[in-house]
PDB file of C-alpha atoms and ligand atoms in Angstrom:
ATOM      1  CA  MET A 253      91.452 154.729 106.797  1.00 92.00           C
ATOM      2  CA  GLN A 254      91.332 154.247 103.353  1.00 95.00           C
ATOM      3  CA  LYS A 255      93.919 155.895 101.249  1.00 95.00           C
ATOM      4  CA  ARG A 256      92.252 158.506  98.504  1.00 96.00           C
ATOM      5  CA  PHE A 257      94.308 160.182  96.727  1.00 96.00           C
ATOM      6  CA  HIS A 258      98.852 159.602  96.542  1.00 97.00           C
ATOM      7  CA  PHE A 259     100.860 163.295  96.813  1.00 96.00           C
ATOM      8  CA  ASP A 260     104.518 163.570  98.136  1.00 96.00           C
ATOM      9  CA  THR A 261     104.486 166.261 100.515  1.00 94.00           C
ATOM     10  CA  GLU A 262     107.646 167.669 101.766  1.00 91.00           C
ATOM     11  CA  ALA A 263     108.412 166.807 105.375  1.00 93.00           C
ATOM     12  CA  VAL A 264     110.157 169.910 106.495  1.00 93.00           C
ATOM     13  CA  GLN A 265     108.902 172.857 109.021  1.00 94.00           C
ATOM     14  CA  TYR A 266     109.350 176.104 107.414  1.00 96.00           C
ATOM     15  CA  ARG A 267     109.916 179.933 108.354  1.00 98.00           C
ATOM     16  CA  ALA A 268     106.695 181.342 106.985  1.00 98.00           C
ATOM     17  CA  ASP A 269     106.993 184.793 104.264  1.00 98.00           C
ATOM     18  CA  ALA A 270     103.672 185.533 106.334  1.00 98.00           C
ATOM     19  CA  ALA A 271     100.438 185.511 108.363  1.00 98.00           C
ATOM     20  CA  VAL A 272      98.292 186.112 104.868  1.00 98.00           C
ATOM     21  CA  VAL A 273      94.039 187.254 106.867  1.00 98.00           C
ATOM     22  CA  TRP A 274      91.848 187.391 104.253  1.00 98.00           C
ATOM     23  CA  CYS A 275      88.444 186.542 103.279  1.00 98.00           C
ATOM     24  CA  PHE A 276      87.055 182.898 102.219  1.00 98.00           C
ATOM     25  CA  ASP A 277      85.182 185.043 100.049  1.00 98.00           C
ATOM     26  CA  ASP A 278      86.519 182.802  96.207  1.00 98.00           C
ATOM     27  CA  ARG A 279      86.653 185.412  93.470  1.00 98.00           C
ATOM     28  CA  PHE A 280      89.629 187.104  94.921  1.00 97.00           C
ATOM     29  CA  THR A 281      91.562 183.788  95.092  1.00 98.00           C
ATOM     30  CA  LEU A 282      93.913 183.981  92.478  1.00 97.00           C
ATOM     31  CA  THR A 283      94.162 187.502  92.662  1.00 97.00           C
ATOM     32  CA  VAL A 284      95.582 187.543  96.224  1.00 97.00           C
ATOM     33  CA  GLN A 285      97.860 184.293  95.160  1.00 97.00           C
ATOM     34  CA  LYS A 286      99.212 185.783  92.088  1.00 97.00           C
ATOM     35  CA  PHE A 287      99.940 188.941  93.471  1.00 97.00           C
ATOM     36  CA  LEU A 288     101.427 187.068  96.796  1.00 97.00           C
ATOM     37  CA  LYS A 289     103.500 185.267  93.927  1.00 97.00           C
ATOM     38  CA  ARG A 290     104.328 188.159  92.149  1.00 97.00           C
ATOM     39  CA  ASN A 291     105.414 189.196  95.797  1.00 96.00           C
ATOM     40  CA  GLY A 292     107.910 186.865  96.119  1.00 97.00           C
ATOM     41  CA  LEU A 293     105.725 185.286  98.983  1.00 96.00           C
ATOM     42  CA  ALA A 294     105.553 182.028  99.043  1.00 93.00           C
ATOM     43  CA  ARG A 295     105.586 180.176 102.359  1.00 96.00           C
ATOM     44  CA  LEU A 296     102.047 181.626 103.970  1.00 98.00           C
ATOM     45  CA  ASP A 297     100.154 180.608 106.755  1.00 98.00           C
ATOM     46  CA  SER A 298      96.509 181.675 105.266  1.00 98.00           C
ATOM     47  CA  ILE A 299      93.622 182.900 107.847  1.00 98.00           C
ATOM     48  CA  ARG A 300      90.580 183.397 105.981  1.00 98.00           C
ATOM     49  CA  VAL A 301      87.203 184.074 107.503  1.00 97.00           C
ATOM     50  CA  ALA A 302      84.642 185.690 106.245  1.00 97.00           C
ATOM     51  CA  GLY A 303      85.267 189.637 106.300  1.00 97.00           C
ATOM     52  CA  GLY A 304      88.934 189.016 106.678  1.00 97.00           C
ATOM     53  CA  ALA A 305      90.747 191.659 108.455  1.00 96.00           C
ATOM     54  CA  LYS A 306      86.877 192.825 109.706  1.00 97.00           C
ATOM     55  CA  CYS A 307      87.764 190.560 112.843  1.00 97.00           C
ATOM     56  CA  LEU A 308      90.083 193.005 113.643  1.00 97.00           C
ATOM     57  CA  ALA A 309      88.752 195.893 112.689  1.00 97.00           C
ATOM     58  CA  SER A 310      85.135 195.958 113.838  1.00 97.00           C
ATOM     59  CA  PRO A 311      84.579 192.226 114.998  1.00 96.00           C
ATOM     60  CA  ARG A 312      81.668 190.787 115.620  1.00 95.00           C
ATOM     61  CA  GLU A 313      82.335 189.877 118.514  1.00 96.00           C
ATOM     62  CA  GLU A 314      84.421 190.739 120.494  1.00 97.00           C
ATOM     63  CA  SER A 315      85.583 186.932 120.773  1.00 97.00           C
ATOM     64  CA  GLU A 316      86.099 187.127 116.228  1.00 97.00           C
ATOM     65  CA  ARG A 317      89.307 189.744 117.712  1.00 98.00           C
ATOM     66  CA  THR A 318      90.255 187.041 119.908  1.00 98.00           C
ATOM     67  CA  PHE A 319      90.571 184.241 117.666  1.00 98.00           C
ATOM     68  CA  LEU A 320      91.927 185.884 115.349  1.00 98.00           C
ATOM     69  CA  LEU A 321      94.678 186.989 116.964  1.00 98.00           C
ATOM     70  CA  GLU A 322      95.620 183.521 118.374  1.00 98.00           C
ATOM     71  CA  GLN A 323      96.271 182.392 115.041  1.00 98.00           C
ATOM     72  CA  LEU A 324      98.158 185.710 114.078  1.00 98.00           C
ATOM     73  CA  ARG A 325     100.638 184.215 117.444  1.00 98.00           C
ATOM     74  CA  LEU A 326     100.636 180.815 116.310  1.00 98.00           C
ATOM     75  CA  SER A 327     101.949 181.711 113.264  1.00 98.00           C
ATOM     76  CA  ARG A 328     104.826 183.273 114.971  1.00 98.00           C
ATOM     77  CA  LYS A 329     105.015 181.164 117.388  1.00 98.00           C
ATOM     78  CA  LEU A 330     105.293 177.627 115.265  1.00 98.00           C
ATOM     79  CA  HIS A 331     106.160 179.212 112.192  1.00 98.00           C
ATOM     80  CA  GLY A 332     108.512 182.216 112.849  1.00 98.00           C
ATOM     81  CA  MET A 333     105.932 184.112 111.519  1.00 98.00           C
ATOM     82  CA  ASP A 334     107.570 187.981 110.998  1.00 97.00           C
ATOM     83  CA  ARG A 335     104.817 189.024 108.603  1.00 97.00           C
ATOM     84  CA  VAL A 336     101.040 189.767 108.342  1.00 97.00           C
ATOM     85  CA  ILE A 337      99.597 190.822 105.429  1.00 97.00           C
ATOM     86  CA  LEU A 338      95.835 192.655 105.237  1.00 97.00           C
ATOM     87  CA  VAL A 339      93.806 192.056 102.920  1.00 97.00           C
ATOM     88  CA  ALA A 340      90.382 193.203 102.169  1.00 97.00           C
ATOM     89  CA  HIS A 341      87.960 193.510  99.430  1.00 98.00           C
ATOM     90  CA  SER A 342      85.421 194.906  97.649  1.00 98.00           C
ATOM     91  CA  ASP A 343      81.733 193.400  97.708  1.00 98.00           C
ATOM     92  CA  CYS A 344      82.400 191.799 100.768  1.00 98.00           C
ATOM     93  CA  GLY A 345      79.336 189.894 101.988  1.00 98.00           C
ATOM     94  CA  ALA A 346      80.577 190.720 105.669  1.00 98.00           C
ATOM     95  CA  TYR A 347      79.597 194.116 104.968  1.00 98.00           C
ATOM     96  CA  GLY A 348      77.066 194.511 103.615  1.00 98.00           C
ATOM     97  CA  GLY A 349      78.442 194.128  99.307  1.00 98.00           C
ATOM     98  CA  LEU A 350      79.290 196.988  97.383  1.00 97.00           C
ATOM     99  CA  GLU A 351      75.450 197.226  97.834  1.00 97.00           C
ATOM    100  CA  ALA A 352      75.878 198.846 101.368  1.00 97.00           C
ATOM    101  CA  PHE A 353      78.397 201.972  99.886  1.00 98.00           C
ATOM    102  CA  GLY A 354      75.340 202.352  98.318  1.00 97.00           C
ATOM    103  CA  ARG A 355      77.463 200.924  94.713  1.00 97.00           C
ATOM    104  CA  ASP A 356      79.901 203.681  94.872  1.00 97.00           C
ATOM    105  CA  PRO A 357      83.376 202.090  94.636  1.00 96.00           C
ATOM    106  CA  LYS A 358      84.525 205.217  95.760  1.00 95.00           C
ATOM    107  CA  THR A 359      82.883 205.386  98.981  1.00 97.00           C
ATOM    108  CA  GLU A 360      83.843 201.379  99.634  1.00 97.00           C
ATOM    109  CA  ALA A 361      87.531 201.775  98.970  1.00 95.00           C
ATOM    110  CA  GLU A 362      87.386 204.872 101.826  1.00 95.00           C
ATOM    111  CA  HIS A 363      85.617 202.698 104.286  1.00 97.00           C
ATOM    112  CA  HIS A 364      88.228 199.673 103.771  1.00 96.00           C
ATOM    113  CA  ARG A 365      91.012 201.867 103.599  1.00 95.00           C
ATOM    114  CA  ALA A 366      89.371 202.901 107.507  1.00 96.00           C
ATOM    115  CA  GLU A 367      88.830 199.439 108.374  1.00 97.00           C
ATOM    116  CA  LEU A 368      92.191 198.441 107.477  1.00 97.00           C
ATOM    117  CA  THR A 369      93.964 201.310 108.815  1.00 96.00           C
ATOM    118  CA  ARG A 370      91.825 199.792 111.818  1.00 96.00           C
ATOM    119  CA  ALA A 371      92.800 195.839 111.793  1.00 97.00           C
ATOM    120  CA  ALA A 372      96.672 197.222 111.384  1.00 96.00           C
ATOM    121  CA  THR A 373      96.781 199.240 113.906  1.00 96.00           C
ATOM    122  CA  CYS A 374      95.522 196.264 116.134  1.00 96.00           C
ATOM    123  CA  ALA A 375      98.208 193.574 114.843  1.00 96.00           C
ATOM    124  CA  ARG A 376     100.560 195.604 115.971  1.00 96.00           C
ATOM    125  CA  ASP A 377      98.813 196.607 119.096  1.00 96.00           C
ATOM    126  CA  ALA A 378      98.793 192.307 120.018  1.00 97.00           C
ATOM    127  CA  LEU A 379     101.893 191.848 118.278  1.00 97.00           C
ATOM    128  CA  ASP A 380     105.346 192.949 118.955  1.00 95.00           C
ATOM    129  CA  GLY A 381     107.399 194.191 115.837  1.00 94.00           C
ATOM    130  CA  ILE A 382     105.097 192.516 113.798  1.00 95.00           C
ATOM    131  CA  ARG A 383     105.320 194.154 110.502  1.00 96.00           C
ATOM    132  CA  VAL A 384     101.251 194.943 108.848  1.00 96.00           C
ATOM    133  CA  GLU A 385     101.012 195.649 105.262  1.00 95.00           C
ATOM    134  CA  CYS A 386      97.289 196.685 103.709  1.00 96.00           C
ATOM    135  CA  TRP A 387      96.151 195.432 100.650  1.00 96.00           C
ATOM    136  CA  PHE A 388      92.408 196.187  98.883  1.00 96.00           C
ATOM    137  CA  ALA A 389      91.867 193.770  96.409  1.00 97.00           C
ATOM    138  CA  ASN A 390      88.560 194.874  93.807  1.00 96.00           C
ATOM    139  CA  PHE A 391      87.468 193.467  90.179  1.00 96.00           C
ATOM    140  CA  ALA A 392      90.704 195.923  88.920  1.00 96.00           C
ATOM    141  CA  GLY A 393      93.690 194.129  90.911  1.00 96.00           C
ATOM    142  CA  VAL A 394      95.123 194.553  94.293  1.00 96.00           C
ATOM    143  CA  TRP A 395      95.502 198.109  96.024  1.00 94.00           C
ATOM    144  CA  ASP A 396      98.008 198.643  99.203  1.00 90.00           C
ATOM    145  CA  ILE A 397      95.820 201.501 101.025  1.00 84.00           C
ATOM    146  CA  GLU A 398      97.393 204.522 100.219  1.00 69.00           C
ATOM    147  CA  THR A 399      96.303 204.181  96.680  1.00 55.00           C
ATOM    148  CA  ALA A 400      92.661 201.883  97.528  1.00 52.00           C
ATOM    149  CA  ARG A 401      91.872 205.954  98.620  1.00 52.00           C
ATOM    150  CA  SER A 402      91.793 205.477  93.905  1.00 52.00           C
ATOM    151  CA  ALA A 403      90.684 202.434  92.871  1.00 53.00           C
ATOM    152  CA  GLY A 404      86.742 203.039  92.121  1.00 53.00           C
ATOM    153  CA  THR A 405      88.427 204.840  89.502  1.00 43.00           C
ATOM    154  CA  ALA A 406      90.772 201.811  87.998  1.00 43.00           C
TER     155      ALA A 406
HETATM  156 ZN1  LIG B 795      84.071 189.272 101.585  1.00 70.34          ZN
END
């Protein structure tokens, strides 16, 4: 192997503040990262797959749910993770984008609120004693699902 880059990384084990399940849509990377940091969440096991929490709420195949739950179990086993953050976002390609909701942000936000609720139940059922939070990111920021209902008006 040929060295391509030098950077010193601490070889210590860590305890994950949370496992974050989110979509790989890079438009929301900075928003979500900033919000995680704002919430004091520094050590994260980031699980990024198309649609994020959709794999738990409404997977195309059961194997997607099995895979994602296994990732969460591994995060708990390897890094003592006891908090899951499920993130959905506006205009997600895995849901057909905003187009799929008639370009109505309120309808979209409501749909994601229901999806996140389903995903949270799935995660809680699979991982005993786990804490689960649900966030919805749009082009104006990050919402918790209780307020996602009004996200379309922001
Ligand atoms: Zn997406």
